[in-house]
Amino acid sequence: MTEETTASPIVTVDDVGQTFAEAPILQDVNIEIFPGEIVALLGKSGSGKSTLLRCIAGLLIPTRGEVRIEGKRLDGPNPDTAMVFQTFALLPWLDVQQNVELGLEAQGEHEKERAEKAMRAIEMIGLDGFENAFPKELSGGMRQRVGFARALVTEPKVLLMDEPFSALDVLTAESLRNELVQIIDAGKFDISSVVIVTHNIEEALILADRVAVLGSRPGVIKEMFAVDLPRPRDRDSRRFKELTNRIYDLLASKPAAAEPAPRTERFSAPGARDGSPPSGSGAPVKKGPKMLPDAGVDAISGMADILAREGRRTIRHLADDLGLDVDDLFPQLDALELLGMAEAADGRIELTGPGLRFAHADIRSAKEMFAAASLRHADLVGIIVRALARSDSQKLPAGFFRDLLARHHSDRTVRNQMRIAISWGRYGELFTYHSEPDEFVLDHGYEQAAAAQVQPQ
Amino acid sequence: MIGLKYGRTVASDVSTETRGRLVSPAGARRRFSLPLGADILTAAVVFLILYLIVRIGTSSDVPLPPPNNEIDLNPWLLPGYSLASLLRMFIGLALSYVFALVFGYWAARNAKAGSILVPTLDILQSVPVLGFLSITVTGFLALFPGSQLGLECAAIFAIFTAQAWNLAFSMYHSSLTLPKEFDEMSRLFRLTAWMRFWRIEVPNAAIGLVWNGMMSMGGAWFFLTASETISVAGNDYALPGIGSYAGQALKQGDVGDILWAIAAMIILIVAVNYLFWRPLVAWAERFRNEQSAPEATPTSSVLNVLHTARWPRRVGAMRRAGADRLGRGMRFLGSDARPIRSGTSTGRRVWDFVFWLIVATILVWGIWSLLDYVMDGQGPGVFLEPFGLAVFTMLRVFAVLVLSTVIWVPIGVKIGMNPKLSRIAQPLVQIFASFPANLLFPLVTSFLVWSGISLNIGGIFLMMLGAQWYILFNVIAAAQGIPSDLREAMADMRVGSWLWWKRFALPAVYPGYVTGGITASGGAWNASIVAEVVSFGSTTLTAAGIGAYISLATAAGNQREVLLGVIVMSIFVIAMNRLIWKRFYRLAEERYSID
Ligand SMILES: Nc1ncnc2c1ncn2[C@@H]1O[C@H](COP(=O)(O)OP(=O)(O)O)[C@@H](O)[C@H]1O
Ligand SMILES: [Mg+2]
């Protein structure tokens, strides 16, 4: 695709912000998309990429700012955009042709014309012969081809894609990416620009003319840069690797707001004699407890084992070796970092002293170390333990903590956070949770962990 | 089963849950999420509707059609009678589907409509179907003065009430749990409202609707046969049909003819199942929203034959052309190209307030008028008798549940864990459950008359005749659903030992048992209306109970007492569901579900 022209932008995302249930998901997002370019929105999962894409599609009206298409303010879905879904979103009861015709039928085209257009699209996208097949008879790659055909046949000005390849296996994704580039480059369909959402850095660098990197909570554009590489792109070129590492760093680095949160005095450990002094007197606005990464205890210790074996590695190599997306590793890496067991810098990650001890410990002491670390670093776990220690019965209804979180987060987040905190707390034997009266009860591991916290080794 | 789960966000595949569960039409599905206040409010609305029907029905001097209860007991006429019953059944079913599509979808789509419709449907489910019959029959007679048509309508309406609420919930639930990507896709591709409904919503709901229709039709036979013979204001009426045939045989005390009716009924049930529901269920599989095919899909040899025939394809082509034209014609209904709104605007609040104010005013006025009518100048004391009688009936319902549980849970577990046995037993149990138990009443009644057992006790067995199968069927299904690895893991424990039952088998079938129990409970309440007054030949037995109160009042044409009885019975059903089944159900869902 040609580099950006002097033309005016097709899509203008103007100071967009989106909140769900008081929780800011997107903040101050500004993007312009010009005719003829492919823009990738890149970020960790949960950073708000899909939300942003849905704002561009007119499916969501942002709570702040506006989206304009060719200068017209969006107030709903419109024919200038069409979407390709991560999960394909094909109707299982319609055959391929009927699925492809759906958008045309909605526009009121007659049966004959829409069949002609659909067949043309089906042919161009390499689906001929499959037009009478039902989605469940198709492989994942074929299904997504139907998704492409359905979007392209309406000839939208802007093609929107939400992680279109992430539900496919690696090889299928690779070949489909190449085909997509060919189809767009060949100009077989009258589309002008493409916006693709992805969490896969290489995918962004292979496809996009420009990449917008989104930070998490709230989703802000951290950086926007042009991919100054000739097409087709060579993954092994130096520049490609440089860009990859740079983006890894961007994604791995913590947003300023999530620096070690100031301890709230209210819940300071009763065991801590001197209490923890409020760190940083000019503390920022309280945002509630810091989020726990969505990582299970087994996965965390598994990751610690791997890091202990591998030494200092780049996150990217780690992911490659394990045959995983970086995105799959982030929760565990984030958890280790949060617990003070690993440190990341320059796209590399390494266990700290406590991390190494944790990795080599037997189950009993690993549990104790985990307990001490989560009591110290995992805000929500610490809050629960300290509150339990303070209550006379050493029991508290879970609703108490849920309400605490609900002030800053959506229901879904609250449920997730509680689930994670429960599993961490149980593993460290800091507290147990009884679903029947829905309450937390302090467990015996607490005293030891609190003591360990007072005298850190 | 889906209705039961609706209102909670169990968005898992609706149809897998539906499959293999048997639920009766009335009193089966509960939502259990409403606060008490909302229950009372919506119950008031429903009672008002019933009251309105009664008032319309009794406002004018309705010329009753001439008494007509001539049913020829010649067995050769039975096929004709069966067809007449079948026709009523399908008309009722078709009306139920129309109602379900319209109101189920409306309730899911429009929050305001939903906030009224959903609790209303929920309460409507608790009103005994035969209570509806008693109340509506005079209304329908008034609609067609002096004609048999009013009775036909009442019978069809009874079938409708046995199925419609159920199906509407099924539609509502499917629409609420529509996969998010389909909703987004529909909006983004700006489908027309017509397309959204027929291309997305209805197919998405299809499996649930078909299974629910099949299951509730089983129960509807009971109400159909009961509604074909009815006495209004001292006159006996019979609509030609299989139910009235049995009724006539019963009146003449002719066991041979009753056996003919039973045989015809079994043939009818099996035939409808084989020729209609099986093919439909197999066909509905195409609407399953699953990326990979499940291990065992329902099949139907009848459907296979249809598939090889030519004419369906011809019809298909014509249908497509027509649908295309119709689809474009329906563009005026608007399109789905709306953004997803988050949050509510404050401007609406005022309208909300005005809306609820109007509703409240109508309610208060209506309830006042209703109470005035049923108390008939005698004060609140009129409630005493029906309440006391309802307690008797409730005890009978408890007895039915306890007996069915003790007998069928162990047997159901054994059958369900034995694949060979359950393959034979399950279709049989399904036929038992579909079989209208009232056709068997004469046999039991003749025994009661012969042995001199009071109907106060004997009524329990009559009510149990139909209700027990729901428990058995659902326990079998639950036992079948226990993962085999779990079963093997439990092999260490001595199979059949008390511990094995207590820690493994009983908890594992508990969710199925609760589903069956709720259904059986609703079924038993319903059955009380026909089971507490029975006659055989010239002997009439009567039990003390609210069911007898309602049917005697119907026969006497005392609409005030019918309404009073139905209201009291509904209150008991609602209370029992909320106070007892709600707890059991919650426990089943939270603690004992195997996922
Ligand atoms: N409709 C919604 N209601 C509440 N929270 C939402 C909603 N949609 C998304 N979120 C939240 O917004 C955040 C970003 O979601 P999303 O845009 O899907 O991220 P991404 O696509 O980058 O993974 C997540 O934390 C998610 O829980
Ligand atoms: Mg996403």
Short mmCIF file of N, CA and C and ligand atoms in Angstrom, two decimals, chain A residues 18-21 23-26 41-54 60 86 162-163 197-199 214-217 219 327 409-413 416, chain B residues 180 184 340 342, ligand 1:
data_model
loop_
_atom_site.label_atom_id
_atom_site.label_comp_id
_atom_site.label_asym_id
_atom_site.label_seq_id
_atom_site.Cartn_x
_atom_site.Cartn_y
_atom_site.Cartn_z
N GLN A 18 -13.76 6.36 26.64
CA GLN A 18 -14.88 5.44 26.86
C GLN A 18 -14.80 4.91 28.28
N THR A 19 -15.89 5.00 29.00
CA THR A 19 -15.92 4.38 30.33
C THR A 19 -17.06 3.37 30.35
N PHE A 20 -16.81 2.26 31.05
CA PHE A 20 -17.86 1.28 31.31
C PHE A 20 -18.06 1.23 32.81
N ALA A 21 -19.25 1.51 33.26
CA ALA A 21 -19.53 1.43 34.70
C ALA A 21 -18.48 2.21 35.48
N ALA A 23 -15.60 2.83 35.02
CA ALA A 23 -14.20 2.43 34.82
C ALA A 23 -13.72 2.97 33.48
N PRO A 24 -12.66 3.77 33.49
CA PRO A 24 -12.15 4.29 32.22
C PRO A 24 -11.47 3.18 31.43
N ILE A 25 -11.92 2.96 30.21
CA ILE A 25 -11.32 1.94 29.36
C ILE A 25 -10.43 2.59 28.30
N LEU A 26 -10.92 3.68 27.74
CA LEU A 26 -10.12 4.45 26.77
C LEU A 26 -10.01 5.88 27.27
N LEU A 41 -3.70 -1.50 15.51
CA LEU A 41 -3.85 -1.11 16.92
C LEU A 41 -3.30 -2.26 17.74
N LEU A 42 -2.24 -1.99 18.49
CA LEU A 42 -1.53 -3.06 19.16
C LEU A 42 -1.57 -2.83 20.66
N GLY A 43 -1.83 -3.87 21.42
CA GLY A 43 -1.83 -3.73 22.87
C GLY A 43 -2.06 -5.08 23.52
N LYS A 44 -1.80 -5.12 24.83
CA LYS A 44 -2.07 -6.36 25.56
C LYS A 44 -3.57 -6.61 25.57
N SER A 45 -3.93 -7.82 25.93
CA SER A 45 -5.36 -8.07 25.97
C SER A 45 -5.95 -7.30 27.15
N GLY A 46 -7.12 -6.74 26.93
CA GLY A 46 -7.76 -5.93 27.96
C GLY A 46 -7.36 -4.47 27.89
N SER A 47 -6.56 -4.09 26.88
CA SER A 47 -6.12 -2.70 26.84
C SER A 47 -7.16 -1.80 26.17
N GLY A 48 -8.18 -2.38 25.58
CA GLY A 48 -9.22 -1.54 24.99
C GLY A 48 -9.17 -1.45 23.48
N LYS A 49 -8.41 -2.34 22.85
CA LYS A 49 -8.31 -2.31 21.39
C LYS A 49 -9.66 -2.54 20.73
N SER A 50 -10.32 -3.61 21.19
CA SER A 50 -11.62 -3.93 20.58
C SER A 50 -12.61 -2.81 20.82
N THR A 51 -12.55 -2.22 22.00
CA THR A 51 -13.45 -1.12 22.31
C THR A 51 -13.22 0.04 21.35
N LEU A 52 -11.95 0.35 21.11
CA LEU A 52 -11.63 1.44 20.19
C LEU A 52 -12.14 1.13 18.79
N LEU A 53 -11.93 -0.12 18.36
CA LEU A 53 -12.38 -0.51 17.03
C LEU A 53 -13.89 -0.38 16.91
N ARG A 54 -14.60 -0.73 17.98
CA ARG A 54 -16.06 -0.63 17.95
C ARG A 54 -16.53 0.82 17.94
N LEU A 60 -20.18 1.55 19.13
CA LEU A 60 -20.20 2.23 20.43
C LEU A 60 -20.09 3.71 20.17
N GLN A 86 -12.92 -11.70 15.32
CA GLN A 86 -11.97 -12.70 15.82
C GLN A 86 -12.61 -14.09 15.81
N ASP A 162 -10.80 -7.29 13.87
CA ASP A 162 -10.51 -7.46 15.28
C ASP A 162 -9.81 -8.80 15.51
N GLU A 163 -8.50 -8.75 15.60
CA GLU A 163 -7.70 -9.97 15.78
C GLU A 163 -8.16 -11.08 14.85
N VAL A 197 -6.78 -4.78 14.53
CA VAL A 197 -6.46 -4.89 15.95
C VAL A 197 -5.68 -6.17 16.16
N THR A 198 -4.61 -6.10 16.93
CA THR A 198 -3.84 -7.31 17.17
C THR A 198 -3.06 -7.19 18.48
N HIS A 199 -2.73 -8.34 19.05
CA HIS A 199 -1.80 -8.30 20.18
C HIS A 199 -0.48 -8.92 19.78
N LEU A 214 -1.12 0.66 22.27
CA LEU A 214 -2.02 1.06 23.36
C LEU A 214 -1.51 0.57 24.70
N GLY A 215 -1.57 1.44 25.69
CA GLY A 215 -1.27 1.03 27.06
C GLY A 215 -2.56 0.58 27.72
N SER A 216 -2.40 -0.11 28.87
CA SER A 216 -3.59 -0.67 29.52
C SER A 216 -4.06 0.20 30.67
N ARG A 217 -5.34 0.16 30.89
CA ARG A 217 -6.00 0.72 32.08
C ARG A 217 -5.53 2.11 32.45
N GLY A 219 -6.89 2.62 28.48
CA GLY A 219 -6.24 2.52 27.19
C GLY A 219 -5.89 3.90 26.65
N ASP A 327 1.45 -12.52 24.39
CA ASP A 327 0.26 -12.17 25.16
C ASP A 327 -0.07 -13.24 26.19
N HIS A 409 -14.31 -0.41 39.43
CA HIS A 409 -14.21 -1.37 38.33
C HIS A 409 -15.55 -1.94 37.93
N SER A 410 -15.57 -2.47 36.69
CA SER A 410 -16.79 -3.08 36.19
C SER A 410 -17.01 -4.43 36.89
N ASP A 411 -18.24 -4.90 36.80
CA ASP A 411 -18.60 -6.18 37.42
C ASP A 411 -17.66 -7.30 37.04
N ARG A 412 -17.39 -7.33 35.74
CA ARG A 412 -16.57 -8.42 35.24
C ARG A 412 -15.19 -8.39 35.89
N THR A 413 -14.61 -7.19 35.93
CA THR A 413 -13.30 -7.05 36.54
C THR A 413 -13.36 -7.46 38.00
N ASN A 416 -13.40 -11.18 38.31
CA ASN A 416 -12.07 -11.72 38.00
C ASN A 416 -11.09 -11.52 39.13
N LYS B 180 -22.77 -12.50 21.67
CA LYS B 180 -22.54 -11.07 21.48
C LYS B 180 -22.09 -10.77 20.07
N GLU B 184 -23.44 -7.94 17.43
CA GLU B 184 -22.57 -6.92 16.82
C GLU B 184 -22.59 -7.03 15.31
N ILE B 340 -24.72 0.33 20.39
CA ILE B 340 -25.04 -0.25 21.69
C ILE B 340 -24.97 0.87 22.72
N SER B 342 -24.70 2.52 26.29
CA SER B 342 -24.28 2.20 27.66
C SER B 342 -24.78 3.29 28.58
N1 LIG C 1 -19.41 -3.79 27.60
C1 LIG C 1 -18.46 -3.72 28.54
N2 LIG C 1 -18.79 -3.51 29.83
C2 LIG C 1 -17.87 -3.44 30.80
N3 LIG C 1 -16.55 -3.57 30.59
C3 LIG C 1 -16.13 -3.77 29.32
C4 LIG C 1 -17.07 -3.88 28.23
N4 LIG C 1 -16.37 -4.10 27.10
C5 LIG C 1 -15.08 -4.15 27.47
N5 LIG C 1 -14.92 -3.96 28.80
C6 LIG C 1 -13.66 -3.92 29.53
O1 LIG C 1 -12.81 -3.05 28.84
C7 LIG C 1 -11.50 -3.54 28.84
C8 LIG C 1 -10.98 -3.55 27.44
O2 LIG C 1 -11.69 -4.50 26.70
P1 LIG C 1 -11.38 -4.76 25.16
O3 LIG C 1 -11.62 -3.53 24.40
O4 LIG C 1 -12.13 -5.96 24.76
O5 LIG C 1 -9.82 -5.08 25.21
P2 LIG C 1 -8.90 -5.79 24.12
O6 LIG C 1 -9.67 -5.94 22.87
O7 LIG C 1 -7.74 -4.90 24.01
O8 LIG C 1 -8.53 -7.10 24.70
C9 LIG C 1 -11.52 -4.88 29.50
O9 LIG C 1 -11.03 -4.75 30.80
C10 LIG C 1 -12.96 -5.25 29.52
O10 LIG C 1 -13.24 -5.97 30.69
#
